Amino acid sequence: MGYNATLMAIILELQDSLAIYRNGTLLGTGISPLTIISLFDTLGDYNITATYNGNENYTGNYETHIAQVLPDATKPQVTNVQAVPSVINQMQSVNISAIVTDNTQVDTVSAEVYFPNGTIKNYTMTNNSDLYSYLFTTDLYYPNGTYDVKIIAIDAYTNMNDSETTSFTVYDVTSPIYSNIEDQNGTRYETNKQYRFNATWMDNIEIAQIIFEFDGINYTITDHIGDKYYKILTNLDAGTYNYRWYAKDISNNWNQTSIYNFVIEKGISVCSLTFTPESPQNYPMPIKAICSCTSGDTKLYRNDIDITSENNQFIVLAADTYNYLCNSTETSNYLAAENNSVYTINKANPILTLTARSEERRVGKECRSRWSQYH
């Protein structure tokens, strides 16, 4: 890169041959007026000499001048900076343009864009004559907000100038999306059981808030593993519930799931019926029936008669076969339960004792005896 200078030599009132030299090197010859365009591509001083050799009527002559090539200190000029349109949605484009001129030659022009999140990026602009432009195209991941733009121009001699700032706005209109809604629907009730609810939420920019609504109560969710958010509930009674999830991104776009039913089945109750001692026994052995259930109102029956008051008590029963039933009633959280068994009391074997006592009397030849029997 350098400067083109126009050198002109003239002999007044003559049209004769002239020569022009630069630092002793011939640049060219010709008839007056002689014009030569020469490139000066190195900074410094140049001796420029025009010579005339003379003729039969005129003596020869010359004239020398010093030409100085100095650094270019003039900055490019940047005007008419525009960003059109000034408001777009994600996935749309803005045309950034400016008029850039220079006294020598423009080298590069770039658009410096300041993102709302603090990111700064430079984009090289292309030109059609003095009009420079760049098509700034967004996608779903460009942050919502105001983008500031400054045009930076550099000429061939590294003189730089920048423009005043213009701006445009990008709107994020994409709501968060959800997937993988998970729960423990259909599980049975257990005391102090934990119930976990999961939902995966993703956004093109950033999630700002997650809300879990369960039976009309809202919970703000902060627990998550990656994109999977979760809520753990405890001490839920058996029954049918409904829930849904809500999400908001940092651009205030909301989304919500459908309403889901969540059912906790009633728990299984267990009744235990044991005897001490075990059946069968002989009359009059005392026996004890022990009836216990894990939930509900526990009752003990013998031959369909409520004998709950005898539960875990020793009693003596007559010889017979007895049908025992231990049961519990259904509650809000547990199903009814029962356990039955048969207990037999056998008849006792009596203890029969036979003893004999004799008394002998002699009456003549007759002998008589007297017997006694005892039980």
PDB file of N, CA and C in Angstrom, residues 56-110:
ATOM      1  N   GLU A  56      19.322  23.614 -29.934  1.00  0.00           N
ATOM      2  CA  GLU A  56      20.205  24.578 -30.564  1.00  0.00           C
ATOM      3  C   GLU A  56      19.923  26.010 -30.128  1.00  0.00           C
ATOM      4  N   ASN A  57      18.749  26.191 -29.529  1.00  0.00           N
ATOM      5  CA  ASN A  57      18.404  27.547 -29.122  1.00  0.00           C
ATOM      6  C   ASN A  57      18.350  27.752 -27.616  1.00  0.00           C
ATOM      7  N   TYR A  58      18.199  26.638 -26.863  1.00  0.00           N
ATOM      8  CA  TYR A  58      18.051  26.772 -25.415  1.00  0.00           C
ATOM      9  C   TYR A  58      19.080  25.880 -24.706  1.00  0.00           C
ATOM     10  N   THR A  59      19.564  26.391 -23.613  1.00  0.00           N
ATOM     11  CA  THR A  59      20.499  25.612 -22.803  1.00  0.00           C
ATOM     12  C   THR A  59      19.720  24.623 -21.953  1.00  0.00           C
ATOM     13  N   GLY A  60      20.428  23.569 -21.550  1.00  0.00           N
ATOM     14  CA  GLY A  60      19.807  22.603 -20.646  1.00  0.00           C
ATOM     15  C   GLY A  60      19.554  23.179 -19.252  1.00  0.00           C
ATOM     16  N   ASN A  61      18.621  22.520 -18.515  1.00  0.00           N
ATOM     17  CA  ASN A  61      18.266  23.016 -17.174  1.00  0.00           C
ATOM     18  C   ASN A  61      17.620  21.861 -16.379  1.00  0.00           C
ATOM     19  N   TYR A  62      17.529  22.052 -15.068  1.00  0.00           N
ATOM     20  CA  TYR A  62      16.850  21.060 -14.222  1.00  0.00           C
ATOM     21  C   TYR A  62      16.289  21.761 -12.994  1.00  0.00           C
ATOM     22  N   GLU A  63      15.378  21.082 -12.363  1.00  0.00           N
ATOM     23  CA  GLU A  63      14.813  21.592 -11.105  1.00  0.00           C
ATOM     24  C   GLU A  63      14.519  20.401 -10.193  1.00  0.00           C
ATOM     25  N   THR A  64      14.865  20.516  -8.893  1.00  0.00           N
ATOM     26  CA  THR A  64      14.692  19.422  -7.913  1.00  0.00           C
ATOM     27  C   THR A  64      13.788  19.871  -6.771  1.00  0.00           C
ATOM     28  N   HIS A  65      12.907  18.973  -6.379  1.00  0.00           N
ATOM     29  CA  HIS A  65      12.049  19.197  -5.205  1.00  0.00           C
ATOM     30  C   HIS A  65      12.148  17.986  -4.268  1.00  0.00           C
ATOM     31  N   ILE A  66      11.900  18.233  -3.022  1.00  0.00           N
ATOM     32  CA  ILE A  66      11.848  17.152  -2.016  1.00  0.00           C
ATOM     33  C   ILE A  66      10.376  16.807  -1.761  1.00  0.00           C
ATOM     34  N   ALA A  67      10.051  15.547  -1.994  1.00  0.00           N
ATOM     35  CA  ALA A  67       8.691  15.057  -1.680  1.00  0.00           C
ATOM     36  C   ALA A  67       8.757  14.208  -0.412  1.00  0.00           C
ATOM     37  N   GLN A  68       7.919  14.532   0.579  1.00  0.00           N
ATOM     38  CA  GLN A  68       7.873  13.777   1.840  1.00  0.00           C
ATOM     39  C   GLN A  68       6.629  12.877   1.879  1.00  0.00           C
ATOM     40  N   VAL A  69       6.864  11.624   2.206  1.00  0.00           N
ATOM     41  CA  VAL A  69       5.749  10.686   2.412  1.00  0.00           C
ATOM     42  C   VAL A  69       5.615  10.453   3.921  1.00  0.00           C
ATOM     43  N   LEU A  70       4.558  10.974   4.501  1.00  0.00           N
ATOM     44  CA  LEU A  70       4.323  10.904   5.950  1.00  0.00           C
ATOM     45  C   LEU A  70       3.234   9.886   6.259  1.00  0.00           C
ATOM     46  N   PRO A  71       3.229   9.367   7.491  1.00  0.00           N
ATOM     47  CA  PRO A  71       2.166   8.407   7.868  1.00  0.00           C
ATOM     48  C   PRO A  71       0.787   9.037   7.742  1.00  0.00           C
ATOM     49  N   ASP A  72      -0.192   8.183   7.337  1.00  0.00           N
ATOM     50  CA  ASP A  72      -1.586   8.635   7.257  1.00  0.00           C
ATOM     51  C   ASP A  72      -2.177   8.613   8.656  1.00  0.00           C
ATOM     52  N   ALA A  73      -2.627   9.752   9.129  1.00  0.00           N
ATOM     53  CA  ALA A  73      -3.204   9.846  10.475  1.00  0.00           C
ATOM     54  C   ALA A  73      -4.695  10.140  10.439  1.00  0.00           C
ATOM     55  N   THR A  74      -5.292  10.047   9.281  1.00  0.00           N
ATOM     56  CA  THR A  74      -6.717  10.364   9.161  1.00  0.00           C
ATOM     57  C   THR A  74      -7.551   9.104   9.379  1.00  0.00           C
ATOM     58  N   LYS A  75      -8.461   9.184  10.309  1.00  0.00           N
ATOM     59  CA  LYS A  75      -9.311   8.033  10.621  1.00  0.00           C
ATOM     60  C   LYS A  75     -10.430   7.881   9.585  1.00  0.00           C
ATOM     61  N   PRO A  76     -10.877   6.677   9.381  1.00  0.00           N
ATOM     62  CA  PRO A  76     -12.050   6.487   8.516  1.00  0.00           C
ATOM     63  C   PRO A  76     -13.277   7.178   9.123  1.00  0.00           C
ATOM     64  N   GLN A  77     -14.197   7.514   8.275  1.00  0.00           N
ATOM     65  CA  GLN A  77     -15.431   8.155   8.715  1.00  0.00           C
ATOM     66  C   GLN A  77     -16.575   7.132   8.669  1.00  0.00           C
ATOM     67  N   VAL A  78     -17.305   7.031   9.776  1.00  0.00           N
ATOM     68  CA  VAL A  78     -18.420   6.085   9.884  1.00  0.00           C
ATOM     69  C   VAL A  78     -19.693   6.876  10.126  1.00  0.00           C
ATOM     70  N   THR A  79     -20.656   6.734   9.226  1.00  0.00           N
ATOM     71  CA  THR A  79     -21.915   7.479   9.349  1.00  0.00           C
ATOM     72  C   THR A  79     -23.093   6.561   9.021  1.00  0.00           C
ATOM     73  N   ASN A  80     -24.266   7.099   9.333  1.00  0.00           N
ATOM     74  CA  ASN A  80     -25.537   6.450   8.973  1.00  0.00           C
ATOM     75  C   ASN A  80     -25.602   4.987   9.457  1.00  0.00           C
ATOM     76  N   VAL A  81     -25.302   4.790  10.729  1.00  0.00           N
ATOM     77  CA  VAL A  81     -25.348   3.444  11.328  1.00  0.00           C
ATOM     78  C   VAL A  81     -26.801   3.070  11.586  1.00  0.00           C
ATOM     79  N   GLN A  82     -27.207   1.866  11.127  1.00  0.00           N
ATOM     80  CA  GLN A  82     -28.595   1.436  11.273  1.00  0.00           C
ATOM     81  C   GLN A  82     -28.659  -0.055  11.652  1.00  0.00           C
ATOM     82  N   ALA A  83     -29.722  -0.409  12.374  1.00  0.00           N
ATOM     83  CA  ALA A  83     -30.066  -1.814  12.651  1.00  0.00           C
ATOM     84  C   ALA A  83     -31.553  -1.954  12.359  1.00  0.00           C
ATOM     85  N   VAL A  84     -31.882  -2.638  11.271  1.00  0.00           N
ATOM     86  CA  VAL A  84     -33.254  -2.692  10.771  1.00  0.00           C
ATOM     87  C   VAL A  84     -33.673  -4.146  10.573  1.00  0.00           C
ATOM     88  N   PRO A  85     -34.846  -4.563  11.106  1.00  0.00           N
ATOM     89  CA  PRO A  85     -35.747  -3.809  11.969  1.00  0.00           C
ATOM     90  C   PRO A  85     -35.192  -3.706  13.392  1.00  0.00           C
ATOM     91  N   SER A  86     -35.755  -2.818  14.150  1.00  0.00           N
ATOM     92  CA  SER A  86     -35.224  -2.577  15.496  1.00  0.00           C
ATOM     93  C   SER A  86     -35.788  -3.545  16.529  1.00  0.00           C
ATOM     94  N   VAL A  87     -36.829  -4.293  16.172  1.00  0.00           N
ATOM     95  CA  VAL A  87     -37.431  -5.275  17.088  1.00  0.00           C
ATOM     96  C   VAL A  87     -37.677  -6.561  16.307  1.00  0.00           C
ATOM     97  N   ILE A  88     -37.151  -7.689  16.837  1.00  0.00           N
ATOM     98  CA  ILE A  88     -37.365  -8.999  16.208  1.00  0.00           C
ATOM     99  C   ILE A  88     -37.615 -10.039  17.284  1.00  0.00           C
ATOM    100  N   ASN A  89     -38.105 -11.194  16.863  1.00  0.00           N
ATOM    101  CA  ASN A  89     -38.191 -12.371  17.716  1.00  0.00           C
ATOM    102  C   ASN A  89     -37.011 -13.291  17.408  1.00  0.00           C
ATOM    103  N   GLN A  90     -36.760 -14.207  18.309  1.00  0.00           N
ATOM    104  CA  GLN A  90     -35.738 -15.210  18.035  1.00  0.00           C
ATOM    105  C   GLN A  90     -36.034 -15.906  16.707  1.00  0.00           C
ATOM    106  N   MET A  91     -34.981 -16.325  16.012  1.00  0.00           N
ATOM    107  CA  MET A  91     -35.035 -16.963  14.705  1.00  0.00           C
ATOM    108  C   MET A  91     -35.204 -15.952  13.575  1.00  0.00           C
ATOM    109  N   GLN A  92     -35.264 -14.652  13.884  1.00  0.00           N
ATOM    110  CA  GLN A  92     -35.355 -13.622  12.858  1.00  0.00           C
ATOM    111  C   GLN A  92     -34.018 -12.887  12.732  1.00  0.00           C
ATOM    112  N   SER A  93     -33.933 -11.952  11.755  1.00  0.00           N
ATOM    113  CA  SER A  93     -32.654 -11.301  11.444  1.00  0.00           C
ATOM    114  C   SER A  93     -32.769  -9.785  11.490  1.00  0.00           C
ATOM    115  N   VAL A  94     -31.601  -9.148  11.733  1.00  0.00           N
ATOM    116  CA  VAL A  94     -31.469  -7.689  11.696  1.00  0.00           C
ATOM    117  C   VAL A  94     -30.350  -7.347  10.721  1.00  0.00           C
ATOM    118  N   ASN A  95     -30.592  -6.378   9.824  1.00  0.00           N
ATOM    119  CA  ASN A  95     -29.557  -5.918   8.904  1.00  0.00           C
ATOM    120  C   ASN A  95     -28.827  -4.734   9.537  1.00  0.00           C
ATOM    121  N   ILE A  96     -27.540  -4.938   9.834  1.00  0.00           N
ATOM    122  CA  ILE A  96     -26.709  -3.887  10.414  1.00  0.00           C
ATOM    123  C   ILE A  96     -25.913  -3.252   9.272  1.00  0.00           C
ATOM    124  N   SER A  97     -25.979  -1.919   9.150  1.00  0.00           N
ATOM    125  CA  SER A  97     -25.302  -1.258   8.025  1.00  0.00           C
ATOM    126  C   SER A  97     -24.734   0.086   8.457  1.00  0.00           C
ATOM    127  N   ALA A  98     -23.765   0.583   7.645  1.00  0.00           N
ATOM    128  CA  ALA A  98     -23.156   1.894   7.883  1.00  0.00           C
ATOM    129  C   ALA A  98     -22.445   2.349   6.603  1.00  0.00           C
ATOM    130  N   ILE A  99     -22.268   3.666   6.476  1.00  0.00           N
ATOM    131  CA  ILE A  99     -21.464   4.246   5.400  1.00  0.00           C
ATOM    132  C   ILE A  99     -20.064   4.499   5.961  1.00  0.00           C
ATOM    133  N   VAL A 100     -19.036   3.931   5.300  1.00  0.00           N
ATOM    134  CA  VAL A 100     -17.655   4.076   5.771  1.00  0.00           C
ATOM    135  C   VAL A 100     -16.802   4.606   4.618  1.00  0.00           C
ATOM    136  N   THR A 101     -16.091   5.703   4.876  1.00  0.00           N
ATOM    137  CA  THR A 101     -15.194   6.294   3.864  1.00  0.00           C
ATOM    138  C   THR A 101     -13.841   6.568   4.497  1.00  0.00           C
ATOM    139  N   ASP A 102     -12.815   6.714   3.641  1.00  0.00           N
ATOM    140  CA  ASP A 102     -11.467   7.011   4.129  1.00  0.00           C
ATOM    141  C   ASP A 102     -10.722   7.802   3.053  1.00  0.00           C
ATOM    142  N   ASN A 103      -9.747   8.621   3.495  1.00  0.00           N
ATOM    143  CA  ASN A 103      -8.987   9.429   2.544  1.00  0.00           C
ATOM    144  C   ASN A 103      -8.032   8.592   1.713  1.00  0.00           C
ATOM    145  N   THR A 104      -7.730   7.377   2.202  1.00  0.00           N
ATOM    146  CA  THR A 104      -6.875   6.486   1.407  1.00  0.00           C
ATOM    147  C   THR A 104      -7.663   5.243   1.013  1.00  0.00           C
ATOM    148  N   GLN A 105      -7.717   4.286   1.924  1.00  0.00           N
ATOM    149  CA  GLN A 105      -8.423   3.052   1.594  1.00  0.00           C
ATOM    150  C   GLN A 105      -8.918   2.394   2.880  1.00  0.00           C
ATOM    151  N   VAL A 106     -10.178   1.980   2.885  1.00  0.00           N
ATOM    152  CA  VAL A 106     -10.748   1.227   4.018  1.00  0.00           C
ATOM    153  C   VAL A 106     -10.240  -0.201   3.948  1.00  0.00           C
ATOM    154  N   ASP A 107      -9.776  -0.684   5.087  1.00  0.00           N
ATOM    155  CA  ASP A 107      -9.274  -2.060   5.125  1.00  0.00           C
ATOM    156  C   ASP A 107     -10.344  -3.027   5.642  1.00  0.00           C
ATOM    157  N   THR A 108     -10.755  -2.877   6.872  1.00  0.00           N
ATOM    158  CA  THR A 108     -11.788  -3.766   7.448  1.00  0.00           C
ATOM    159  C   THR A 108     -12.820  -2.948   8.204  1.00  0.00           C
ATOM    160  N   VAL A 109     -14.066  -3.461   8.158  1.00  0.00           N
ATOM    161  CA  VAL A 109     -15.172  -2.876   8.922  1.00  0.00           C
ATOM    162  C   VAL A 109     -15.890  -4.011   9.631  1.00  0.00           C
ATOM    163  N   SER A 110     -16.135  -3.847  10.920  1.00  0.00           N
ATOM    164  CA  SER A 110     -16.822  -4.896  11.691  1.00  0.00           C
ATOM    165  C   SER A 110     -17.906  -4.293  12.557  1.00  0.00           C
TER     166      SER A 110
END
